[in-house]
Short mmCIF file of C-alpha atoms and ligand atoms in Angstrom, two decimals:
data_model
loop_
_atom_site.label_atom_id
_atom_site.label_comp_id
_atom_site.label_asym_id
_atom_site.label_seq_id
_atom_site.Cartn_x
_atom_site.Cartn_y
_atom_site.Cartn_z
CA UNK Y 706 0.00 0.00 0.00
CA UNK Y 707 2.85 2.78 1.10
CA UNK Y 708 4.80 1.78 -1.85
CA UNK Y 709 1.70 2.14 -4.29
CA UNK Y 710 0.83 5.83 -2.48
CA UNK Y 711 4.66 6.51 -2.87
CA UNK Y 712 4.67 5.80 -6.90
CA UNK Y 713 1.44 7.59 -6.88
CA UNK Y 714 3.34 10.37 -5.11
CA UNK Y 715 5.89 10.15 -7.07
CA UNK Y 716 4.25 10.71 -10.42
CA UNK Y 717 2.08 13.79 -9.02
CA UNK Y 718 5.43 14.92 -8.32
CA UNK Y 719 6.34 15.78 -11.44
CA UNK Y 720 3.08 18.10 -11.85
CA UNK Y 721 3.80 20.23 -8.54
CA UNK Y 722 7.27 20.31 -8.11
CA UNK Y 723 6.79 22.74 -5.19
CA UNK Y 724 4.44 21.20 -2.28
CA UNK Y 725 5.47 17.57 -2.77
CA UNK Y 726 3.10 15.86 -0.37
CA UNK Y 727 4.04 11.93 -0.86
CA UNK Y 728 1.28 10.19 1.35
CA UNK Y 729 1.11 6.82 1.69
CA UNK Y 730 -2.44 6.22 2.62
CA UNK Y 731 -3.55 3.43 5.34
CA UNK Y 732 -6.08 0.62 4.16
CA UNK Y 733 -8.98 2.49 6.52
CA UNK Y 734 -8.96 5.31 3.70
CA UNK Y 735 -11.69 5.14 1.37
CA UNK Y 736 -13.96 3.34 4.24
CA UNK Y 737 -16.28 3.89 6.72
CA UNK Y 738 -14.42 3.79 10.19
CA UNK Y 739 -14.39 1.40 12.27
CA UNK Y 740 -12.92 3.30 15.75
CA UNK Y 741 -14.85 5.80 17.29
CA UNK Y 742 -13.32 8.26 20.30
CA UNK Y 743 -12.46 6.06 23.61
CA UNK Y 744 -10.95 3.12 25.31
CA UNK Y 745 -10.04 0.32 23.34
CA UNK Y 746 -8.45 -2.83 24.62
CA UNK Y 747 -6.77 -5.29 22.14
CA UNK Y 748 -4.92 -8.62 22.81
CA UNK Y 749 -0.84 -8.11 22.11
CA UNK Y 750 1.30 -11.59 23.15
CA UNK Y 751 -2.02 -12.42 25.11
CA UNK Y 752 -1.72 -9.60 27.00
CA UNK Y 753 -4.38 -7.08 27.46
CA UNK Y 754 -3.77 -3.73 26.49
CA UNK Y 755 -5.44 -0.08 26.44
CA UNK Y 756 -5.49 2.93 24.79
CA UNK Y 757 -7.37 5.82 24.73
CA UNK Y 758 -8.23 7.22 21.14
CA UNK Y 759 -8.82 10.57 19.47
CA UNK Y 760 -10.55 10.98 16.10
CA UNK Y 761 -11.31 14.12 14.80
CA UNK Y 762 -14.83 15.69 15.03
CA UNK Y 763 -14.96 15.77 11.15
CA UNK Y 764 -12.93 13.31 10.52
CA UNK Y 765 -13.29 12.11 6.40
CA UNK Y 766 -12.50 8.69 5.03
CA UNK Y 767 -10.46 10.08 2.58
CA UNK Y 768 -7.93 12.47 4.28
CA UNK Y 769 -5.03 10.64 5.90
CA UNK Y 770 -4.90 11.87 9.20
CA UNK Y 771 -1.43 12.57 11.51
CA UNK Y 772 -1.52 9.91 13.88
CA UNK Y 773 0.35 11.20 17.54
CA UNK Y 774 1.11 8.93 20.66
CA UNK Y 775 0.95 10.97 24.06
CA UNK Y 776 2.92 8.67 26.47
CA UNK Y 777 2.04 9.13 30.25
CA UNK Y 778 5.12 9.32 32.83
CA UNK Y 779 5.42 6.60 35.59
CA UNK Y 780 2.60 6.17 37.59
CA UNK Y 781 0.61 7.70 35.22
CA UNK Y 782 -2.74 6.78 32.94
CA UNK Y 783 -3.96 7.57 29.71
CA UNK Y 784 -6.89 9.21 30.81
CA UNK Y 785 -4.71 11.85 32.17
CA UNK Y 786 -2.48 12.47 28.92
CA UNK Y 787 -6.30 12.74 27.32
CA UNK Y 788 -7.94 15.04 29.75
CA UNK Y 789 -4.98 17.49 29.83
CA UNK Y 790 -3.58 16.51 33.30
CA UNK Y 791 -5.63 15.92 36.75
CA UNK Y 792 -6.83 19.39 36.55
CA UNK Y 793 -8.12 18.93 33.43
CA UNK Y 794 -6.28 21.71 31.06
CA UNK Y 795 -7.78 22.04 28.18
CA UNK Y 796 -4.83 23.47 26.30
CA UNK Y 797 -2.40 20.48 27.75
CA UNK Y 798 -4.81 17.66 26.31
CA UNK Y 799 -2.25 15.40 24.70
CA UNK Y 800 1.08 17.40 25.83
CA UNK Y 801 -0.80 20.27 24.26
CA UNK Y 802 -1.27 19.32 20.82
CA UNK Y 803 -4.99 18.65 20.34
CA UNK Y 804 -6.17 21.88 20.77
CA UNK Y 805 -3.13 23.49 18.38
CA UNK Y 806 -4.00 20.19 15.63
CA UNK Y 807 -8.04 21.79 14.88
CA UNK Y 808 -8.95 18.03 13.67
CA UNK Y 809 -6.47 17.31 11.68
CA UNK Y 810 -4.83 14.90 13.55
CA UNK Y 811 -5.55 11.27 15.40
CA UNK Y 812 -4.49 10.78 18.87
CA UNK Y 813 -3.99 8.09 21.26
CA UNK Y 814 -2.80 7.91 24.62
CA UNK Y 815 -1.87 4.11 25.26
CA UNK Y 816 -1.72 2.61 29.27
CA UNK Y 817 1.57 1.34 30.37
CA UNK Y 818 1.50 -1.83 32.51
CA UNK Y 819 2.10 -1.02 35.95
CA UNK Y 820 1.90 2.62 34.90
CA UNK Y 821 5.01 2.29 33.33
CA UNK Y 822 7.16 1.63 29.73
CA UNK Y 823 9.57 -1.09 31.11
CA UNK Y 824 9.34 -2.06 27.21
CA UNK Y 825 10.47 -6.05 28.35
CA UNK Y 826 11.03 -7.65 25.76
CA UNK Y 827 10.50 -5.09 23.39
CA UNK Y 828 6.31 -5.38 24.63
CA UNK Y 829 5.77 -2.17 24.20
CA UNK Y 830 7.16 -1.89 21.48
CA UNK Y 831 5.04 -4.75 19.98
CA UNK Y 832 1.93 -2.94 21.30
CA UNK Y 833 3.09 0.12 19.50
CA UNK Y 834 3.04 -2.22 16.41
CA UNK Y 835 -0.39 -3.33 17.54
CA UNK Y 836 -1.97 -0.30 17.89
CA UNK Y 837 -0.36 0.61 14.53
CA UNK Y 838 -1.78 -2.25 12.70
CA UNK Y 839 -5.31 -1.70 14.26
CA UNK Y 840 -5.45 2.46 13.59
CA UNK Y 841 -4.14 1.56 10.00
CA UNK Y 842 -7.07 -0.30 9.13
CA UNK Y 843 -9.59 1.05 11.11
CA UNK Y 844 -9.12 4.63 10.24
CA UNK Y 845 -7.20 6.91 7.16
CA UNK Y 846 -3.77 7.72 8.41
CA UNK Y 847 -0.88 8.92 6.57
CA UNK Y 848 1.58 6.37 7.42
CA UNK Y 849 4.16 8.39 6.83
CA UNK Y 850 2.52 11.12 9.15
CA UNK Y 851 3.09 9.28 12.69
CA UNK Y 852 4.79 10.69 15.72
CA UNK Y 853 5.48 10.17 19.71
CA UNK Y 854 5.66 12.64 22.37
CA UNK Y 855 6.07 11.81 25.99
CA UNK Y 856 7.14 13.17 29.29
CA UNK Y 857 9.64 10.91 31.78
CA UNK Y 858 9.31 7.46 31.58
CA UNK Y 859 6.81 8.12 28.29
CA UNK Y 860 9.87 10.09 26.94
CA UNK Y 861 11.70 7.16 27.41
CA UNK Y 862 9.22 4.81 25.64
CA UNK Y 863 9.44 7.83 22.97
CA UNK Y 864 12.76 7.65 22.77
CA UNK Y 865 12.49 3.64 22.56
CA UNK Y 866 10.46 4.64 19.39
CA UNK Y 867 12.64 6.29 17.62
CA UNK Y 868 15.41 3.87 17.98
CA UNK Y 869 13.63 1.18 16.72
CA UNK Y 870 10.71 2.53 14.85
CA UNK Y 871 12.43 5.42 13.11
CA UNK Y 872 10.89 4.04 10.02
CA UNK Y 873 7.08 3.56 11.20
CA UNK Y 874 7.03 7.35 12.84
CA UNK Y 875 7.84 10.20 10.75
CA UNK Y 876 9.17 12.11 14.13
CA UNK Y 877 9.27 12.07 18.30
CA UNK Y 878 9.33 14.60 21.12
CA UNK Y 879 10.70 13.81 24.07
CA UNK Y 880 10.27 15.40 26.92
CA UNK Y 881 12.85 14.86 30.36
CA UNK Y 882 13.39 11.49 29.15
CA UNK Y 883 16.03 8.89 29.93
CA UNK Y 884 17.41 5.76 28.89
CA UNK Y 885 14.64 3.49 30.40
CA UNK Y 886 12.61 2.02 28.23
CA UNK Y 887 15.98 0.67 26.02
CA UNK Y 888 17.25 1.73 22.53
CA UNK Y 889 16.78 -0.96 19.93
CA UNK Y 890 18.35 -0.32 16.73
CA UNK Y 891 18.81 2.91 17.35
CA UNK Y 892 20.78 4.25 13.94
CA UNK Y 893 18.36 5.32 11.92
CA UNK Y 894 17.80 8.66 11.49
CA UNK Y 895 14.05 10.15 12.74
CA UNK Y 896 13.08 13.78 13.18
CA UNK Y 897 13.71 14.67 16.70
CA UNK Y 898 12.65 17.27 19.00
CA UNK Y 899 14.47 16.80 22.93
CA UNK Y 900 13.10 19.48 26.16
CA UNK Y 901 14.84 18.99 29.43
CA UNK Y 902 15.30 21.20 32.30
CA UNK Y 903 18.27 22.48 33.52
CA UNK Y 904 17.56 21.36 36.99
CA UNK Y 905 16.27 18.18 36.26
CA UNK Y 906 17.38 16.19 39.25
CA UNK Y 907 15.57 12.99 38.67
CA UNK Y 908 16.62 11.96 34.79
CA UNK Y 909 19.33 14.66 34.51
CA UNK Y 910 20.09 17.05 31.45
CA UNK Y 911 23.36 15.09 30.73
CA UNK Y 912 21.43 12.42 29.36
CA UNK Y 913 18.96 14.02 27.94
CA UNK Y 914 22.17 15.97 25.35
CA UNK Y 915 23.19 12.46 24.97
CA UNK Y 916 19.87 11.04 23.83
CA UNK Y 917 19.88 14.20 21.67
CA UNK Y 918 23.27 13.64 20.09
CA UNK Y 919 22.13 9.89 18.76
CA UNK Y 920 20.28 11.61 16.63
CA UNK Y 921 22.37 14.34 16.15
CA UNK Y 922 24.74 11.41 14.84
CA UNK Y 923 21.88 9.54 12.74
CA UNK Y 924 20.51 12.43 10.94
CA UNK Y 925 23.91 13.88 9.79
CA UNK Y 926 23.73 17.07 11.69
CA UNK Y 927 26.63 18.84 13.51
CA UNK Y 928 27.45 18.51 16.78
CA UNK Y 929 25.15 20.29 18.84
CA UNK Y 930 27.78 20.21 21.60
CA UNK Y 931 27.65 23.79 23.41
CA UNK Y 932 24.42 24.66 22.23
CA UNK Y 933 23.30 27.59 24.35
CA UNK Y 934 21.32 26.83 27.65
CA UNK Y 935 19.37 29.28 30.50
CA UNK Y 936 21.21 29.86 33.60
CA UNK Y 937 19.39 28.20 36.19
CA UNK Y 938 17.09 30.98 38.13
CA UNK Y 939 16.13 32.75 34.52
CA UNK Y 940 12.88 31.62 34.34
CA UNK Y 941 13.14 31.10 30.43
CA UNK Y 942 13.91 28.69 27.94
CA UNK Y 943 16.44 28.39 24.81
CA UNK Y 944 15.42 26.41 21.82
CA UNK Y 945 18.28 25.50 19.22
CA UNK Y 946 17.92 23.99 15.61
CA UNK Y 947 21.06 22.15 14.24
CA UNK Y 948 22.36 22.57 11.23
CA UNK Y 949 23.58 20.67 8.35
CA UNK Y 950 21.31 17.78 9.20
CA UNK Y 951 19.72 15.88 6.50
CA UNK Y 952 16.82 16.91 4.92
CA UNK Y 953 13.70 15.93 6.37
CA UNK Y 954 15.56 14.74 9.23
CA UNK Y 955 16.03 18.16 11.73
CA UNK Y 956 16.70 18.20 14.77
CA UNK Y 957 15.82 20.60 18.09
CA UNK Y 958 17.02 21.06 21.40
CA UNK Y 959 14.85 23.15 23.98
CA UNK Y 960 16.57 23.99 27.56
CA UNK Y 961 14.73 25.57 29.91
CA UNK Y 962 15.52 26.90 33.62
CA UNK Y 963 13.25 24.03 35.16
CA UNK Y 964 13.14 20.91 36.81
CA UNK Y 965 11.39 17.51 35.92
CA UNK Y 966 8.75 18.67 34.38
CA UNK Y 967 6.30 18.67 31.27
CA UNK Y 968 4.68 21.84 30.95
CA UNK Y 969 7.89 24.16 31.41
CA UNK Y 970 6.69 27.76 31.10
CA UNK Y 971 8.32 31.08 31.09
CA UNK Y 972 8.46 34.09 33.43
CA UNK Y 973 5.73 34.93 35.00
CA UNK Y 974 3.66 31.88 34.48
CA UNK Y 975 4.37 29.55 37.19
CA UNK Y 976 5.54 25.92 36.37
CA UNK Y 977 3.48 23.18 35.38
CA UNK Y 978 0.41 25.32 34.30
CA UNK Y 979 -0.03 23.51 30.79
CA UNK Y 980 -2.13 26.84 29.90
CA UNK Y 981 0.79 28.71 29.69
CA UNK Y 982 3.57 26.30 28.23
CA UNK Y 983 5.65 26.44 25.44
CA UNK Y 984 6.15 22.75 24.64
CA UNK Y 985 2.72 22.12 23.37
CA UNK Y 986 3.08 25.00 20.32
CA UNK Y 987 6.83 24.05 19.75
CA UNK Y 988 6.60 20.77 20.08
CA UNK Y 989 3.20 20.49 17.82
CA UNK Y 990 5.14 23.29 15.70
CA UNK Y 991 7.87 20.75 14.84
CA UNK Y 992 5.37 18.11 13.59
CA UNK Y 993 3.21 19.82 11.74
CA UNK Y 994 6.74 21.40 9.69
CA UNK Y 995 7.56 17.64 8.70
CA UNK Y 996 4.05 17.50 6.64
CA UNK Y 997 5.56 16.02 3.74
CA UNK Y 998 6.79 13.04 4.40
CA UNK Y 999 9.58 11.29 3.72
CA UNK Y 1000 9.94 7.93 1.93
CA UNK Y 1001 11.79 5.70 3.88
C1 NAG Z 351 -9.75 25.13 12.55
O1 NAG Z 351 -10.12 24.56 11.33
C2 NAG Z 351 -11.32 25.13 10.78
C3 NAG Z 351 -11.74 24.28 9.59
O2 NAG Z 351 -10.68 24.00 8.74
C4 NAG Z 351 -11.06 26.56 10.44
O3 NAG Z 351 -12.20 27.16 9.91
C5 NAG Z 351 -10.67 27.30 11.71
O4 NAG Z 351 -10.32 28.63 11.40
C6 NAG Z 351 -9.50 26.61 12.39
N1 NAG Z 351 -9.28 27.21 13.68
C7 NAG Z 351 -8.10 27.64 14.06
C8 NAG Z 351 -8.03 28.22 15.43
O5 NAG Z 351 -7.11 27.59 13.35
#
C-alpha cells in the first residue's frame, strides 16, 4: 500500500514540483471507520492492552490523518495524557497538541503496565506495532505522518520509538526522558525534537544531550555540543535547531531553567500550568513542519 501511495506520489510529483506531499495512505482510507473516540483494549502476546483514542470531530474517510502517541510518565494513565492533566487543562490535552492540531490529527494515549514503559522484551514496542496495525485499518492515516511525544518514563518509551521505529514514525518529542525504556536499533535517522530542564534532578540534562546527540549522529547534523542553555534561576527557555542535518531529518534542542517537568513555562507563568507552556506549540510546531513526508 505505502509503496503504491509513494509511486502515486511520485508521479504527481512531477506536476507540482513545489508542495510535494508523498502520502502513503492506510487501508482504513476510502472506508467507513471502524474506531470511534475512547478506550479500546486489544490482545498483544495475550496480554491485554489499552489505549485511549482521538478521532477528529470531522474526521473524512479520505484524508489521511497525523496519527500522535501521548505517552504518560510513571505512575501515570492515559486518561490523564487525554484530559490534559488531573486538573483537566484544556490546552495540555495530549502534551498540548490537540487543541493546536483543529482536527487534523488522530491521537492516542496508550496505558503502560504497571503505569510504566519497562518495554520487556520489546512489549511495548510490539503494542506500539499493535496499535499501529489496528489504527491503519480502522481509520485513514498517513503512514508516513506518525509521531510520539512523551514526558519521563513516556519520553523514554518515545525515545524507545525512535530507535527502533524510526521508520514507522515520521518524528518524536521527548520530553525529560532517559534511557529506560531501552534503545533498539537505534541508527536510523528520525526527526527529533528533545526538552529537558536544567535542573532536572531525577533523569538529569546530561542524558537528555546524549539522547539528543544519537540523533544528532543519525541524521547527519553537527554537533550540537555547546548549544546555548538558561542559567538556572532565569525563568526562560532556549530552543536550538542544528544545522547541516539531513533533509527531512532536523533536529531541536529546547533547555529551559526548570526541573522535571512537562509543561515548562516562562516568566511569570508559574511551572506546570499547561495553559501557559511552550512545549505544546513548539513541540506540535515541529510536527506539523515535517508534513511532507519522507519515503523511507
Ligand atoms: C480550525 O479549522 C477550521 C476548519 O478548517 C477553520 O475554519 C478554523 O479557522 C481553524 N481554527 C483555528 C483556530 O485555526
Amino acid at each position: 500500500m505505502r509503496l503504491v501511495s509513494s509511486l502515486l506520489g511520485l508521479m504527481t510529483l512531477t506536476l507540482t514540483l513545489t508542495d510535494v506531499a508523498i502520502a502513503a495512505l492506510s487501508s482504513g482510507c476510502g472506508k467507513a471507520p471502524t474506531i470511534t473516540s475512547g478506550v479500546k483494549t486489544i490482545t498483544v502476546d495475550g496480554t491485554q492492552r489499552q489505549f485511549t483514542i482521538r478521532v477528529p470531530q470531522n474526521y473524512q474517510n479520505n484524508k489521511g490523518y497525523k496519527l500522535i502517541y501521548g505517552l504518560h510518565w510513571v505512575g501515570g494513565r492515559m486518561d490523564q495524557v487525554a484530559n490534559g492533566g488531573d486538573t483537566g487543562s484544556k490546552n495540555w490535552k495530549y502534551y498540548g497538541m490537540q487543541v493546536l492540531a483543529n482536527e487534523t490529527a488522530i491521537f492516542v494515549a496508550p496505558q503502560g503496565l504497571n503505569g510504566g514503559w519497562a518495554n520487556s522484551g520489546g512489549s511495548d514496542l510490539k503494542f506500539i506495532d499493535a496499535m499501529n496495525n489496528y489504527i491503519d485499518s480502522g481509520l485513514c492515516v498517513d503512514q508516513g505522518q506518525r509521531f510520539s511525544i512523551g514526558f519521563s518514563y513516556g519520553g523514554s518509551m518515545t525515545y524507545a520509538i525512535a530507535c527502533a521505529r524510526a521508520k514507522q514514525f515520521r518524528a518524536v518529542s521527548v520530553i525529560a526522558g532517559g534511557v529506560l525504556s531501552g534503545c533498539d536499533g537505534g541508527n536510523d535517522p528520525i526527526a527529533y525534537f528533545g526538552i529537558h530542564g536544567v535542573r532536572d534532578g531525577t533523569l538529569n540534562i546530561a542524558g537528555g544531550r546524549s539522547m539528543r546527540d544519537r540523533f544528532v549522529k543519525n541524521n547527519g547534523c553537527a554537533s550540537m555540543t555547546g548549544a546555548k542553555e538558561p542559567a538556572s534561576g532565569s525563568r526562560t527557555h532556549i530552543t536550538t535547531t542544528a544545522t547541516g542535518c539531513k533533509t527531512g531529518y532536523p533536529v531541536k534542542w529546547a533547555a529551559h531553567d526548570g526541573g522535571h517537568i512537562q509543561a515548562a513555562a516562562d516568566k511569570p507563568a508559574p511551572e506546570e500550568n499547561g495553559e501557559a507552556s511552550w512545549v505544546g506549540p513548539e513541540a506540535w510546531a515541529f510536527f506539523n513542519s515535517l508534513e511532507v513526508s519522507t519515503p523511507k
